[in-house]
């Protein structure tokens, strides 16, 4: 069967109207043949009437037979029965020739193209022969009429099939595009979720985790100092309390999605100086902070990234380096801003640092990975130079945006 016959359920209202018109045409032509035979008083008028009724009943029965709509063999048998009754009608009256035109469309609709074209050609020949037999002459009009009708039917059906295939191709393309858009949206959502998880992991590692580690070290030192040096233990406890307050402020900042409290209270150099002073106070290390070049305004993401990298680098130094001295330098240049953190600690082999989550500690290697991710997110670079026994030097460089692109801070009470 043709693809149109197998997709009746998807017919558009226009195609349903055309099909209805075809059925009405068959009924009207059969009625015309019967009425004309009765009006002329032809001897074969009763036979014409009976044959017309039988042909109409057989034609109406076809669409209600499921096998005719689903099986090419059943459709061919039904068409053969219709053609046989039509031949009888054509033999009884020349008006039966008009039934050839709707019959062409039915054959082209139900049969495969390789079988429909021969069937149309045979019906055309039978129509010409039948009409010539009744008129007793074979004229040019007798031949041209059925041939022209067959050509029109074939052209209409082939044109419709071409349009149908193009429409189906477009429909499939639209479905594929819709599916691809849905997949892309899902991938973007997944990437957004992953990026947010990585951001939160970096924030927690560089702030809360480091702060809790400092509190643990201070409380452990206080525990050891309690029996003999209660004043020192009390000082450690005060520092632990201050660290807890700072971390509580960071936790609240996460909830409100605000800038770090140190940046809200001043500039980046001032925040770095406070960070170095707090690290020196809690760890006992000699931590020095210096600024090179003329400080220039930076976008908030740049300042947050540099502050977090400094926090993470100092925390790693305190926990792992066994250093005595740390130098932190913030350098403002024409097109870049750089942060260098250098210590005289035990050092390590950067290539041997395990990836995050690959060790029992869970957070091993995460600090360096988080710092690199922060720098890369702002089109910057991070380099680590270290060797066992030779200390560690960490340098992060971020491109400086155009100063005109950095928004000014709004005045207090200014209209939003």
Tab-separated table of C-alpha atoms in Angstrom, residues 401-408:
chain	number	residue	atom	x	y	z
A	401	UNK	CA	40.086	44.553	32.685
A	402	UNK	CA	39.752	47.949	31.098
A	403	UNK	CA	39.348	50.455	33.967
A	404	UNK	CA	36.432	52.045	32.139
A	405	UNK	CA	34.652	48.694	32.281
A	406	UNK	CA	34.853	48.513	36.087
A	407	UNK	CA	31.581	49.898	37.489
A	408	UNK	CA	31.805	52.609	40.100
